[in-house]
Amino acid sequence: MKNIVVVGSQWGDEGKGKIVDWLSDQADVVVRFQGGHNAGHTLVIDGKTYKLKLLPSGIVRPNKVSIIGNGVVVDPWALLDEIKQIGKQGVRVDESNLILSEAATLIMPFHKEMDEIREDAAGKGKIGTTRRGIGPAYEDKAGRRSIRVMDLRSETNLDSRLENVLQHHNAIRKGLGKKIYKKTELKKQLLEIAPKILRFARPVWKKISEYKDKKAKILFEGAQGILLDVDHGTYPYVTSSNTVAGAAAIGSGCGPDTINYVLGITKAYTTRVGEGPFPTELTDKIGKMLGTRGKEFGTVTSRERRCGWFDGVLVRQTIKMSGINGIALTKLDVLDELDEIKVCIGYELEGENIDYLPAAVEDQLKVKPIYKNYEGWKSSTKGIRNFDSLPDKAKVYVTELEDFIGAKICSISTSPERDDTILIENPFDNAEKRSGHWNI
């Protein structure tokens, strides 16, 4: 086997789209295993830009199978709209190249409204969600009252499931003075789209098992980043799913022995969308410059991202949490104009030096970064495809990052273009060497 999990090693937006696209060209199957249409990937292929939310990155390439796993929460209307929009760009999506888990939870209109109600009511305590109903849908999944893809097959079953979930939501809505959802109208809407959704529905665990037997190369694609993991991230300012590499097995129904290699996508600086702790955040002109040069706006929401220096402590921490074997370093060229570049190598918390981010949000907000300073290279790295062609000071920056975080940097991205990449090691080659071993 040559199977790879790709995860973001920071707070998401690390440039996974480009890397996953490059890897999907070598893969046979691409699996999305968590999240929803709150997280997007931007792909640039032959000058054409594709913005994906729910659809796996492999969908834009011919002769690849894309899978949406059981760990994903799916807005069925958003999925159909995305299929329609990408079809306008010449990408065909049908049963031959898209499989949707029959066990995936569906996002309902009342989930989105509940997301909005909570964020608006939270004031300064808001999480900074995308208001797309992701969290409320995962809550219903954990509460065993969600509607799943398979429920669309039976009108009788759908009626029962709607009765159950609306009993819960309407009680809350009534207490908040909001309109009550009528089961008949929602049921009608779901039955109208059911055939369009069910055409893709399959037992994903079974399909992946079949692909394993055929020795297919499987690429597991994570959304967001490890620091947004509901268990291991900066809680409560996190997403509602597990974003660590281990979630690939759970969110697709395969055993841990399916995974041979974990690739962490890592930006050469740090960004974050929404609220929450950010020890190395820059609110000065340098932070603004990073955002401008890096085009740091969300694929899904267009929200401006917060920017800061590379946090080596956090990346080293996420590498350990997710069993990351190799790092794909992205957006190195964004740093080209800086006179000085800083890297966080430790924290100070109430007068004590610590080498990790503590779990309590109160402490996370108090930590002060300890920096190591590097001279900027002050020359363009954009489009460079060979490590030896990098400026000497850029080489120092990259190699010292690698030493500090404790994981091999196997590629360096020097522009959004797919081919502007310095390839040091191919993860699929390493996955073959590690085949049969669980590395997470």
GROMACS .gro file of C-alpha atoms in nm:
model
  440
    1MET     CA    1   0.000   0.000   0.000
    2LYS     CA    2   0.093   0.365  -0.053
    3ASN     CA    3  -0.167   0.550   0.149
    4ILE     CA    4  -0.120   0.904   0.282
    5VAL     CA    5  -0.309   1.128   0.523
    6VAL     CA    6  -0.275   1.503   0.465
    7VAL     CA    7  -0.347   1.732   0.760
    8GLY     CA    8  -0.290   2.099   0.838
    9SER     CA    9  -0.036   2.143   1.117
   10GLN     CA   10  -0.153   2.489   1.224
   11TRP     CA   11  -0.497   2.657   1.235
   12GLY     CA   12  -0.589   2.564   0.879
   13ASP     CA   13  -0.539   2.763   0.558
   14GLU     CA   14  -0.186   2.622   0.521
   15GLY     CA   15  -0.218   2.569   0.146
   16LYS     CA   16  -0.343   2.210   0.153
   17GLY     CA   17  -0.527   2.251  -0.177
   18LYS     CA   18  -0.215   2.283  -0.388
   19ILE     CA   19  -0.035   1.996  -0.213
   20VAL     CA   20  -0.337   1.766  -0.218
   21ASP     CA   21  -0.387   1.839  -0.587
   22TRP     CA   22  -0.025   1.745  -0.660
   23LEU     CA   23  -0.060   1.424  -0.458
   24SER     CA   24  -0.401   1.340  -0.606
   25ASP     CA   25  -0.239   1.329  -0.948
   26GLN     CA   26  -0.049   1.023  -0.819
   27ALA     CA   27  -0.336   0.876  -0.615
   28ASP     CA   28  -0.623   0.658  -0.733
   29VAL     CA   29  -0.869   0.755  -0.459
   30VAL     CA   30  -0.906   1.078  -0.259
   31VAL     CA   31  -1.105   1.064   0.066
   32ARG     CA   32  -1.241   1.358   0.266
   33PHE     CA   33  -1.287   1.238   0.625
   34GLN     CA   34  -1.410   1.526   0.848
   35GLY     CA   35  -1.552   1.877   0.855
   36GLY     CA   36  -1.809   2.024   0.623
   37HIS     CA   37  -1.851   2.307   0.375
   38ASN     CA   38  -1.699   2.545   0.630
   39ALA     CA   39  -1.349   2.463   0.509
   40GLY     CA   40  -1.235   2.529   0.154
   41HIS     CA   41  -0.948   2.439  -0.074
   42THR     CA   42  -0.831   2.660  -0.358
   43LEU     CA   43  -0.666   2.479  -0.650
   44VAL     CA   44  -0.485   2.652  -0.935
   45ILE     CA   45  -0.440   2.419  -1.232
   46ASP     CA   46  -0.314   2.543  -1.569
   47GLY     CA   47  -0.414   2.894  -1.476
   48LYS     CA   48  -0.770   2.794  -1.381
   49THR     CA   49  -0.884   2.840  -1.020
   50TYR     CA   50  -1.115   2.591  -0.852
   51LYS     CA   51  -1.266   2.666  -0.511
   52LEU     CA   52  -1.386   2.349  -0.339
   53LYS     CA   53  -1.568   2.317  -0.009
   54LEU     CA   54  -1.720   1.970   0.028
   55LEU     CA   55  -1.584   1.796  -0.278
   56PRO     CA   56  -1.243   1.627  -0.236
   57SER     CA   57  -0.959   1.781  -0.434
   58GLY     CA   58  -0.931   1.475  -0.658
   59ILE     CA   59  -1.261   1.563  -0.824
   60VAL     CA   60  -1.095   1.803  -1.070
   61ARG     CA   61  -0.872   1.529  -1.211
   62PRO     CA   62  -0.988   1.263  -1.458
   63ASN     CA   63  -0.987   0.894  -1.367
   64LYS     CA   64  -0.982   0.956  -0.992
   65VAL     CA   65  -1.242   0.846  -0.739
   66SER     CA   66  -1.342   1.104  -0.477
   67ILE     CA   67  -1.504   0.994  -0.151
   68ILE     CA   68  -1.691   1.194   0.113
   69GLY     CA   69  -1.662   0.986   0.429
   70ASN     CA   70  -1.895   0.925   0.720
   71GLY     CA   71  -1.700   1.173   0.933
   72VAL     CA   72  -1.811   1.464   0.716
   73VAL     CA   73  -2.129   1.661   0.785
   74VAL     CA   74  -2.298   1.734   0.453
   75ASP     CA   75  -2.531   2.016   0.357
   76PRO     CA   76  -2.709   1.839   0.068
   77TRP     CA   77  -2.816   2.162  -0.100
   78ALA     CA   78  -2.463   2.303  -0.076
   79LEU     CA   79  -2.321   1.979  -0.221
   80LEU     CA   80  -2.554   1.987  -0.520
   81ASP     CA   81  -2.476   2.355  -0.577
   82GLU     CA   82  -2.101   2.288  -0.566
   83ILE     CA   83  -2.140   2.005  -0.818
   84LYS     CA   84  -2.336   2.243  -1.042
   85GLN     CA   85  -2.082   2.524  -1.010
   86ILE     CA   86  -1.781   2.306  -1.080
   87GLY     CA   87  -1.967   2.157  -1.374
   88LYS     CA   88  -1.972   2.505  -1.528
   89GLN     CA   89  -1.591   2.490  -1.518
   90GLY     CA   90  -1.593   2.171  -1.721
   91VAL     CA   91  -1.559   1.920  -1.436
   92ARG     CA   92  -1.791   1.621  -1.466
   93VAL     CA   93  -1.924   1.478  -1.140
   94ASP     CA   94  -2.129   1.157  -1.142
   95GLU     CA   95  -2.150   0.815  -0.977
   96SER     CA   96  -1.828   0.704  -1.147
   97ASN     CA   97  -1.605   0.957  -0.970
   98LEU     CA   98  -1.792   1.061  -0.652
   99ILE     CA   99  -1.898   0.839  -0.362
  100LEU     CA  100  -2.085   0.975  -0.060
  101SER     CA  101  -2.101   0.776   0.261
  102GLU     CA  102  -2.453   0.659   0.336
  103ALA     CA  103  -2.368   0.711   0.703
  104ALA     CA  104  -2.276   1.081   0.668
  105THR     CA  105  -2.480   1.326   0.877
  106LEU     CA  106  -2.685   1.587   0.692
  107ILE     CA  107  -2.684   1.956   0.778
  108MET     CA  108  -3.037   2.092   0.794
  109PRO     CA  109  -3.155   2.455   0.758
  110PHE     CA  110  -3.223   2.475   1.132
  111HIS     CA  111  -2.858   2.385   1.201
  112LYS     CA  112  -2.740   2.689   1.010
  113GLU     CA  113  -2.992   2.914   1.187
  114MET     CA  114  -2.890   2.782   1.528
  115ASP     CA  115  -2.526   2.853   1.443
  116GLU     CA  116  -2.615   3.213   1.359
  117ILE     CA  117  -2.834   3.258   1.668
  118ARG     CA  118  -2.559   3.139   1.902
  119GLU     CA  119  -2.285   3.349   1.744
  120ASP     CA  120  -2.499   3.663   1.751
  121ALA     CA  121  -2.594   3.603   2.114
  122ALA     CA  122  -2.236   3.531   2.229
  123GLY     CA  123  -2.107   3.886   2.181
  124LYS     CA  124  -1.741   3.906   2.283
  125GLY     CA  125  -1.749   3.534   2.365
  126LYS     CA  126  -1.820   3.428   2.006
  127ILE     CA  127  -1.614   3.144   1.861
  128GLY     CA  128  -1.591   3.285   1.510
  129THR     CA  129  -1.771   3.002   1.330
  130THR     CA  130  -1.852   3.019   0.959
  131ARG     CA  131  -2.225   3.009   1.047
  132ARG     CA  132  -2.287   2.713   0.819
  133GLY     CA  133  -2.441   2.480   1.077
  134ILE     CA  134  -2.139   2.256   1.125
  135GLY     CA  135  -2.134   2.256   1.505
  136PRO     CA  136  -2.508   2.204   1.558
  137ALA     CA  137  -2.502   1.917   1.304
  138TYR     CA  138  -2.220   1.743   1.493
  139GLU     CA  139  -2.413   1.798   1.818
  140ASP     CA  140  -2.713   1.615   1.674
  141LYS     CA  141  -2.483   1.338   1.554
  142ALA     CA  142  -2.344   1.293   1.905
  143GLY     CA  143  -2.696   1.317   2.045
  144ARG     CA  144  -2.809   1.035   1.814
  145ARG     CA  145  -3.086   1.239   1.659
  146SER     CA  146  -2.927   1.341   1.328
  147ILE     CA  147  -3.063   1.267   0.982
  148ARG     CA  148  -2.815   1.071   0.774
  149VAL     CA  149  -2.785   1.015   0.402
  150MET     CA  150  -2.935   0.667   0.429
  151ASP     CA  151  -3.250   0.811   0.589
  152LEU     CA  152  -3.344   0.969   0.257
  153ARG     CA  153  -3.416   0.621   0.114
  154SER     CA  154  -3.732   0.568   0.318
  155GLU     CA  155  -4.014   0.820   0.353
  156THR     CA  156  -4.138   0.640   0.664
  157ASN     CA  157  -3.794   0.643   0.825
  158LEU     CA  158  -3.735   1.005   0.727
  159ASP     CA  159  -4.065   1.101   0.885
  160SER     CA  160  -3.962   0.934   1.211
  161ARG     CA  161  -3.615   1.089   1.211
  162LEU     CA  162  -3.753   1.437   1.146
  163GLU     CA  163  -4.002   1.396   1.428
  164ASN     CA  164  -3.718   1.313   1.665
  165VAL     CA  165  -3.479   1.593   1.568
  166LEU     CA  166  -3.746   1.863   1.542
  167GLN     CA  167  -3.880   1.780   1.886
  168HIS     CA  168  -3.541   1.882   2.019
  169HIS     CA  169  -3.480   2.187   1.800
  170ASN     CA  170  -3.829   2.329   1.812
  171ALA     CA  171  -3.826   2.327   2.191
  172ILE     CA  172  -3.509   2.539   2.185
  173ARG     CA  173  -3.641   2.764   1.909
  174LYS     CA  174  -3.966   2.823   2.095
  175GLY     CA  175  -3.772   2.926   2.404
  176LEU     CA  176  -3.571   3.172   2.194
  177GLY     CA  177  -3.881   3.315   2.032
  178LYS     CA  178  -3.792   3.182   1.687
  179LYS     CA  179  -4.022   3.026   1.430
  180ILE     CA  180  -4.108   2.658   1.469
  181TYR     CA  181  -4.001   2.426   1.187
  182LYS     CA  182  -4.281   2.228   1.028
  183LYS     CA  183  -4.197   1.867   0.957
  184THR     CA  184  -4.412   1.843   0.643
  185GLU     CA  185  -4.238   2.129   0.463
  186LEU     CA  186  -3.886   2.011   0.549
  187LYS     CA  187  -3.974   1.654   0.459
  188LYS     CA  188  -4.101   1.772   0.120
  189GLN     CA  189  -3.776   1.959   0.053
  190LEU     CA  190  -3.566   1.655   0.146
  191LEU     CA  191  -3.767   1.413  -0.066
  192GLU     CA  192  -3.726   1.646  -0.365
  193ILE     CA  193  -3.346   1.630  -0.348
  194ALA     CA  194  -3.321   1.270  -0.223
  195PRO     CA  195  -3.270   1.107  -0.568
  196LYS     CA  196  -2.997   1.357  -0.655
  197ILE     CA  197  -2.810   1.276  -0.333
  198LEU     CA  198  -2.874   0.903  -0.314
  199ARG     CA  199  -2.723   0.844  -0.658
  200PHE     CA  200  -2.383   0.893  -0.491
  201ALA     CA  201  -2.457   0.703  -0.167
  202ARG     CA  202  -2.253   0.389  -0.095
  203PRO     CA  203  -2.111   0.202   0.208
  204VAL     CA  204  -1.776   0.382   0.206
  205TRP     CA  205  -1.607   0.142   0.447
  206LYS     CA  206  -1.676  -0.138   0.198
  207LYS     CA  207  -1.553   0.061  -0.102
  208ILE     CA  208  -1.228   0.151   0.072
  209SER     CA  209  -1.175  -0.213   0.163
  210GLU     CA  210  -1.218  -0.303  -0.203
  211TYR     CA  211  -0.967  -0.037  -0.309
  212LYS     CA  212  -0.721  -0.168  -0.051
  213ASP     CA  213  -0.755  -0.518  -0.197
  214LYS     CA  214  -0.678  -0.375  -0.542
  215LYS     CA  215  -0.363  -0.206  -0.403
  216ALA     CA  216  -0.498   0.137  -0.498
  217LYS     CA  217  -0.317   0.448  -0.373
  218ILE     CA  218  -0.547   0.624  -0.129
  219LEU     CA  219  -0.507   0.987  -0.024
  220PHE     CA  220  -0.696   1.096   0.288
  221GLU     CA  221  -0.764   1.468   0.284
  222GLY     CA  222  -0.823   1.658   0.606
  223ALA     CA  223  -0.987   1.998   0.637
  224GLN     CA  224  -0.881   2.287   0.862
  225GLY     CA  225  -0.585   2.228   1.096
  226ILE     CA  226  -0.481   2.030   1.402
  227LEU     CA  227  -0.499   2.336   1.628
  228LEU     CA  228  -0.873   2.348   1.552
  229ASP     CA  229  -0.926   1.987   1.666
  230VAL     CA  230  -1.214   1.964   1.913
  231ASP     CA  231  -0.997   1.762   2.155
  232HIS     CA  232  -0.643   1.881   2.085
  233GLY     CA  233  -0.690   2.238   1.961
  234THR     CA  234  -0.728   2.575   2.134
  235TYR     CA  235  -1.062   2.478   2.289
  236PRO     CA  236  -1.326   2.624   2.288
  237TYR     CA  237  -1.205   2.822   1.985
  238VAL     CA  238  -1.203   2.512   1.768
  239THR     CA  239  -1.410   2.332   1.508
  240SER     CA  240  -1.656   2.055   1.600
  241SER     CA  241  -1.465   1.756   1.462
  242ASN     CA  242  -1.132   1.582   1.506
  243THR     CA  243  -0.880   1.719   1.259
  244VAL     CA  244  -0.583   1.505   1.363
  245ALA     CA  245  -0.458   1.231   1.130
  246GLY     CA  246  -0.611   0.956   1.341
  247ALA     CA  247  -0.956   1.082   1.239
  248ALA     CA  248  -0.891   0.959   0.884
  249ALA     CA  249  -0.957   0.600   0.991
  250ILE     CA  250  -1.267   0.686   1.196
  251GLY     CA  251  -1.411   0.926   0.940
  252SER     CA  252  -1.390   0.680   0.652
  253GLY     CA  253  -1.440   0.341   0.814
  254CYS     CA  254  -1.099   0.187   0.753
  255GLY     CA  255  -0.854   0.033   0.994
  256PRO     CA  256  -0.543   0.217   1.113
  257ASP     CA  257  -0.328  -0.026   0.914
  258THR     CA  258  -0.456   0.147   0.599
  259ILE     CA  259  -0.245   0.454   0.673
  260ASN     CA  260   0.124   0.446   0.588
  261TYR     CA  261   0.236   0.809   0.598
  262VAL     CA  262   0.117   1.139   0.751
  263LEU     CA  263   0.201   1.462   0.570
  264GLY     CA  264   0.163   1.789   0.759
  265ILE     CA  265   0.102   2.103   0.555
  266THR     CA  266   0.277   2.394   0.725
  267LYS     CA  267   0.286   2.761   0.631
  268ALA     CA  268   0.622   2.942   0.659
  269TYR     CA  269   0.450   3.187   0.893
  270THR     CA  270   0.124   3.150   1.092
  271THR     CA  271  -0.237   3.253   1.027
  272ARG     CA  272  -0.568   3.211   1.201
  273VAL     CA  273  -0.930   3.287   1.108
  274GLY     CA  274  -1.182   3.383   1.374
  275GLU     CA  275  -1.140   3.423   1.747
  276GLY     CA  276  -0.907   3.255   1.993
  277PRO     CA  277  -0.549   3.254   2.122
  278PHE     CA  278  -0.267   3.335   1.879
  279PRO     CA  279   0.066   3.380   2.064
  280THR     CA  280   0.271   3.508   1.766
  281GLU     CA  281   0.003   3.732   1.611
  282LEU     CA  282   0.126   4.056   1.453
  283THR     CA  283  -0.111   4.352   1.452
  284ASP     CA  284   0.146   4.589   1.305
  285LYS     CA  285   0.249   4.670   0.947
  286ILE     CA  286   0.441   4.341   0.917
  287GLY     CA  287   0.127   4.143   0.996
  288LYS     CA  288  -0.061   4.349   0.740
  289MET     CA  289   0.211   4.291   0.482
  290LEU     CA  290   0.201   3.914   0.536
  291GLY     CA  291  -0.175   3.918   0.484
  292THR     CA  292  -0.146   4.125   0.166
  293ARG     CA  293   0.142   3.931   0.008
  294GLY     CA  294  -0.005   3.597   0.113
  295LYS     CA  295  -0.358   3.688  -0.003
  296GLU     CA  296  -0.485   3.578   0.334
  297PHE     CA  297  -0.859   3.569   0.286
  298GLY     CA  298  -1.079   3.266   0.358
  299THR     CA  299  -1.184   3.048   0.063
  300VAL     CA  300  -1.531   2.998   0.209
  301THR     CA  301  -1.604   3.320   0.399
  302SER     CA  302  -1.357   3.571   0.246
  303ARG     CA  303  -1.276   3.674   0.603
  304GLU     CA  304  -0.937   3.838   0.652
  305ARG     CA  305  -0.695   3.607   0.831
  306ARG     CA  306  -0.489   3.710   1.131
  307CYS     CA  307  -0.115   3.678   1.060
  308GLY     CA  308   0.195   3.623   1.272
  309TRP     CA  309   0.540   3.474   1.292
  310PHE     CA  310   0.606   3.102   1.256
  311ASP     CA  311   0.531   2.926   1.585
  312GLY     CA  312   0.776   2.638   1.607
  313VAL     CA  313   0.644   2.532   1.947
  314LEU     CA  314   0.294   2.476   1.813
  315VAL     CA  315   0.405   2.296   1.498
  316ARG     CA  316   0.634   2.068   1.700
  317GLN     CA  317   0.335   1.996   1.926
  318THR     CA  318   0.098   1.911   1.639
  319ILE     CA  319   0.362   1.688   1.479
  320LYS     CA  320   0.363   1.478   1.795
  321MET     CA  321  -0.018   1.479   1.825
  322SER     CA  322  -0.073   1.360   1.472
  323GLY     CA  323   0.230   1.140   1.411
  324ILE     CA  324   0.341   1.357   1.120
  325ASN     CA  325   0.618   1.193   0.917
  326GLY     CA  326   0.693   1.477   0.677
  327ILE     CA  327   0.623   1.848   0.627
  328ALA     CA  328   0.520   2.034   0.314
  329LEU     CA  329   0.630   2.394   0.378
  330THR     CA  330   0.418   2.649   0.193
  331LYS     CA  331   0.429   3.021   0.107
  332LEU     CA  332   0.801   3.068   0.165
  333ASP     CA  333   0.798   3.344  -0.099
  334VAL     CA  334   0.567   3.560   0.116
  335LEU     CA  335   0.866   3.629   0.344
  336ASP     CA  336   1.092   3.753   0.064
  337GLU     CA  337   1.081   4.126   0.144
  338LEU     CA  338   1.138   4.110   0.520
  339ASP     CA  339   1.456   4.251   0.676
  340GLU     CA  340   1.418   4.026   0.979
  341ILE     CA  341   1.217   3.710   1.039
  342LYS     CA  342   1.127   3.569   1.379
  343VAL     CA  343   1.048   3.214   1.490
  344CYS     CA  344   0.885   3.127   1.821
  345ILE     CA  345   1.099   2.869   2.004
  346GLY     CA  346   0.936   2.880   2.347
  347TYR     CA  347   0.685   3.057   2.570
  348GLU     CA  348   0.694   3.250   2.893
  349LEU     CA  349   0.396   3.198   3.123
  350GLU     CA  350   0.387   3.403   3.443
  351GLY     CA  351   0.766   3.420   3.462
  352GLU     CA  352   0.827   3.053   3.377
  353ASN     CA  353   0.962   2.926   3.045
  354ILE     CA  354   0.760   2.640   2.893
  355ASP     CA  355   0.803   2.437   2.573
  356TYR     CA  356   0.439   2.365   2.484
  357LEU     CA  357   0.102   2.540   2.459
  358PRO     CA  358  -0.096   2.469   2.778
  359ALA     CA  359  -0.449   2.329   2.751
  360ALA     CA  360  -0.636   2.602   2.943
  361VAL     CA  361  -0.749   2.890   2.724
  362GLU     CA  362  -0.671   3.136   3.005
  363ASP     CA  363  -0.307   3.027   2.994
  364GLN     CA  364  -0.301   3.022   2.613
  365LEU     CA  365  -0.404   3.387   2.612
  366LYS     CA  366  -0.131   3.475   2.864
  367VAL     CA  367   0.172   3.306   2.707
  368LYS     CA  368   0.438   3.533   2.560
  369PRO     CA  369   0.646   3.402   2.270
  370ILE     CA  370   1.022   3.366   2.297
  371TYR     CA  371   1.174   3.440   1.956
  372LYS     CA  372   1.483   3.352   1.763
  373ASN     CA  373   1.570   3.612   1.499
  374TYR     CA  374   1.684   3.543   1.142
  375GLU     CA  375   1.812   3.778   0.878
  376GLY     CA  376   1.577   3.812   0.584
  377TRP     CA  377   1.707   3.711   0.241
  378LYS     CA  378   1.563   4.017   0.066
  379SER     CA  379   1.541   3.850  -0.274
  380SER     CA  380   1.272   3.664  -0.465
  381THR     CA  381   1.215   3.295  -0.409
  382LYS     CA  382   0.898   3.294  -0.618
  383GLY     CA  383   0.888   3.006  -0.863
  384ILE     CA  384   1.215   2.846  -0.749
  385ARG     CA  385   1.201   2.467  -0.796
  386ASN     CA  386   1.542   2.360  -0.668
  387PHE     CA  387   1.666   2.386  -0.310
  388ASP     CA  388   2.016   2.485  -0.417
  389SER     CA  389   1.873   2.787  -0.599
  390LEU     CA  390   1.729   2.936  -0.281
  391PRO     CA  391   1.910   3.232  -0.123
  392ASP     CA  392   2.153   3.116   0.146
  393LYS     CA  393   1.958   3.288   0.424
  394ALA     CA  394   1.638   3.117   0.309
  395LYS     CA  395   1.818   2.782   0.326
  396VAL     CA  396   1.922   2.860   0.684
  397TYR     CA  397   1.563   2.948   0.776
  398VAL     CA  398   1.424   2.626   0.628
  399THR     CA  399   1.688   2.391   0.769
  400GLU     CA  400   1.668   2.539   1.119
  401LEU     CA  401   1.288   2.512   1.115
  402GLU     CA  402   1.329   2.146   1.024
  403ASP     CA  403   1.570   2.086   1.309
  404PHE     CA  404   1.350   2.258   1.565
  405ILE     CA  405   1.016   2.097   1.481
  406GLY     CA  406   1.168   1.750   1.449
  407ALA     CA  407   1.017   1.642   1.117
  408LYS     CA  408   1.159   1.618   0.768
  409ILE     CA  409   1.061   1.898   0.528
  410CYS     CA  410   0.989   1.705   0.213
  411SER     CA  411   0.872   1.991  -0.010
  412ILE     CA  412   0.875   2.371  -0.023
  413SER     CA  413   0.611   2.572  -0.207
  414THR     CA  414   0.729   2.897  -0.368
  415SER     CA  415   0.407   3.018  -0.534
  416PRO     CA  416   0.041   2.913  -0.567
  417GLU     CA  417   0.120   2.743  -0.898
  418ARG     CA  418   0.127   2.367  -0.870
  419ASP     CA  419   0.468   2.322  -1.034
  420ASP     CA  420   0.642   2.592  -0.830
  421THR     CA  421   0.749   2.342  -0.569
  422ILE     CA  422   1.087   2.225  -0.446
  423LEU     CA  423   1.046   1.849  -0.409
  424ILE     CA  424   1.292   1.698  -0.163
  425GLU     CA  425   1.114   1.368  -0.098
  426ASN     CA  426   0.797   1.225  -0.252
  427PRO     CA  427   0.558   1.122   0.030
  428PHE     CA  428   0.415   0.840  -0.181
  429ASP     CA  429   0.762   0.687  -0.211
  430ASN     CA  430   0.807   0.703   0.165
  431ALA     CA  431   0.457   0.563   0.218
  432GLU     CA  432   0.557   0.254   0.022
  433LYS     CA  433   0.865   0.207   0.241
  434ARG     CA  434   0.650   0.231   0.554
  435SER     CA  435   0.366   0.017   0.416
  436GLY     CA  436   0.195  -0.203   0.670
  437HIS     CA  437   0.292   0.012   0.969
  438TRP     CA  438   0.064   0.236   1.167
  439ASN     CA  439   0.255   0.560   1.214
  440ILE     CA  440   0.005   0.776   1.400
   0.00000   0.00000   0.00000
